[in-house]
């Protein structure tokens, strides 16, 4: 028969702070990757002609708003 304890273990674990640091580092790297991909999209859209932007329904002055629309609620 197996015995299972439902009591939390007391004491300090070195893994907990290391895990928190790892999660924080991964979140930071993800934010950088997302920012870089948005900058790449802005540069790509800026390289298009006005006619190509018009086909996509984007005005040149609103490229940044278009790329960040999900973040600024537009």
PDB file of C-alpha atoms in Angstrom:
ATOM      1  CA  UNK A   1       0.000   0.000   0.000  1.00  0.00           C
ATOM      2  CA  UNK A   2       1.265   3.470  -0.909  1.00  0.00           C
ATOM      3  CA  UNK A   3       1.190   6.343   1.537  1.00  0.00           C
ATOM      4  CA  UNK A   4       0.682   9.858   0.268  1.00  0.00           C
ATOM      5  CA  UNK A   5       1.347  12.909   2.378  1.00  0.00           C
ATOM      6  CA  UNK A   6      -0.810  15.983   1.794  1.00  0.00           C
ATOM      7  CA  UNK A   7       1.315  18.182   4.029  1.00  0.00           C
ATOM      8  CA  UNK A   8       3.469  20.746   2.237  1.00  0.00           C
ATOM      9  CA  UNK A   9       7.175  20.278   2.747  1.00  0.00           C
ATOM     10  CA  UNK A  10       8.746  22.866   4.974  1.00  0.00           C
ATOM     11  CA  UNK A  11      12.141  24.406   4.490  1.00  0.00           C
ATOM     12  CA  UNK A  12      14.139  26.130   1.846  1.00  0.00           C
ATOM     13  CA  UNK A  13      14.692  24.752  -1.621  1.00  0.00           C
ATOM     14  CA  UNK A  14      17.385  26.194  -3.869  1.00  0.00           C
ATOM     15  CA  UNK A  15      15.348  25.132  -6.876  1.00  0.00           C
ATOM     16  CA  UNK A  16      12.482  27.521  -6.175  1.00  0.00           C
ATOM     17  CA  UNK A  17      14.452  30.784  -6.601  1.00  0.00           C
ATOM     18  CA  UNK A  18      16.374  29.337  -9.552  1.00  0.00           C
ATOM     19  CA  UNK A  19      13.102  28.374 -11.180  1.00  0.00           C
ATOM     20  CA  UNK A  20      11.730  31.889 -10.636  1.00  0.00           C
ATOM     21  CA  UNK A  21      14.854  33.380 -12.223  1.00  0.00           C
ATOM     22  CA  UNK A  22      14.530  31.007 -15.173  1.00  0.00           C
ATOM     23  CA  UNK A  23      10.874  31.893 -15.696  1.00  0.00           C
ATOM     24  CA  UNK A  24      11.671  35.613 -15.501  1.00  0.00           C
ATOM     25  CA  UNK A  25      14.497  35.240 -18.020  1.00  0.00           C
ATOM     26  CA  UNK A  26      12.258  33.321 -20.439  1.00  0.00           C
ATOM     27  CA  UNK A  27       9.510  35.956 -20.139  1.00  0.00           C
ATOM     28  CA  UNK A  28      12.066  38.703 -20.836  1.00  0.00           C
ATOM     29  CA  UNK A  29      13.394  36.880 -23.901  1.00  0.00           C
ATOM     30  CA  UNK A  30       9.845  36.362 -25.179  1.00  0.00           C
ATOM     31  CA  UNK A  31       9.095  40.086 -24.876  1.00  0.00           C
ATOM     32  CA  UNK A  32      12.253  40.889 -26.852  1.00  0.00           C
ATOM     33  CA  UNK A  33      11.326  38.379 -29.569  1.00  0.00           C
ATOM     34  CA  UNK A  34       7.820  39.856 -29.876  1.00  0.00           C
ATOM     35  CA  UNK A  35       9.209  43.406 -30.020  1.00  0.00           C
ATOM     36  CA  UNK A  36      11.726  42.395 -32.695  1.00  0.00           C
ATOM     37  CA  UNK A  37       9.053  40.756 -34.818  1.00  0.00           C
ATOM     38  CA  UNK A  38       6.906  43.893 -34.578  1.00  0.00           C
ATOM     39  CA  UNK A  39       9.852  46.050 -35.610  1.00  0.00           C
ATOM     40  CA  UNK A  40      10.477  43.726 -38.555  1.00  0.00           C
ATOM     41  CA  UNK A  41       6.838  44.110 -39.580  1.00  0.00           C
ATOM     42  CA  UNK A  42       7.063  47.918 -39.323  1.00  0.00           C
ATOM     43  CA  UNK A  43      10.213  47.959 -41.477  1.00  0.00           C
ATOM     44  CA  UNK A  44       8.579  45.684 -44.045  1.00  0.00           C
ATOM     45  CA  UNK A  45       5.448  47.837 -44.262  1.00  0.00           C
ATOM     46  CA  UNK A  46       7.540  51.010 -44.536  1.00  0.00           C
ATOM     47  CA  UNK A  47       9.366  49.485 -47.495  1.00  0.00           C
ATOM     48  CA  UNK A  48       6.101  49.049 -49.427  1.00  0.00           C
ATOM     49  CA  UNK A  49       4.824  51.643 -51.858  1.00  0.00           C
ATOM     50  CA  UNK A  50       1.792  53.759 -51.044  1.00  0.00           C
ATOM     51  CA  UNK A  51      -0.225  51.732 -53.567  1.00  0.00           C
ATOM     52  CA  UNK A  52       0.757  48.444 -51.888  1.00  0.00           C
ATOM     53  CA  UNK A  53      -0.170  49.852 -48.490  1.00  0.00           C
ATOM     54  CA  UNK A  54      -3.502  51.056 -49.877  1.00  0.00           C
ATOM     55  CA  UNK A  55      -4.215  47.512 -51.110  1.00  0.00           C
ATOM     56  CA  UNK A  56      -3.765  46.373 -47.508  1.00  0.00           C
ATOM     57  CA  UNK A  57      -5.930  49.192 -46.209  1.00  0.00           C
ATOM     58  CA  UNK A  58      -3.085  50.885 -44.352  1.00  0.00           C
ATOM     59  CA  UNK A  59      -2.062  54.535 -44.511  1.00  0.00           C
ATOM     60  CA  UNK A  60       1.675  55.148 -44.233  1.00  0.00           C
ATOM     61  CA  UNK A  61       1.166  57.452 -41.233  1.00  0.00           C
ATOM     62  CA  UNK A  62      -0.691  54.668 -39.397  1.00  0.00           C
ATOM     63  CA  UNK A  63       1.763  51.799 -39.863  1.00  0.00           C
ATOM     64  CA  UNK A  64       2.836  51.793 -36.214  1.00  0.00           C
ATOM     65  CA  UNK A  65      -0.786  51.950 -35.057  1.00  0.00           C
ATOM     66  CA  UNK A  66      -1.603  49.052 -37.364  1.00  0.00           C
ATOM     67  CA  UNK A  67       1.240  46.879 -36.013  1.00  0.00           C
ATOM     68  CA  UNK A  68       0.491  47.656 -32.357  1.00  0.00           C
ATOM     69  CA  UNK A  69      -3.316  47.750 -32.661  1.00  0.00           C
ATOM     70  CA  UNK A  70      -3.738  44.738 -30.373  1.00  0.00           C
ATOM     71  CA  UNK A  71      -1.669  46.439 -27.651  1.00  0.00           C
ATOM     72  CA  UNK A  72      -3.243  49.905 -27.784  1.00  0.00           C
ATOM     73  CA  UNK A  73      -6.839  48.876 -28.373  1.00  0.00           C
ATOM     74  CA  UNK A  74      -7.414  50.379 -31.793  1.00  0.00           C
TER      75      UNK A  74
END
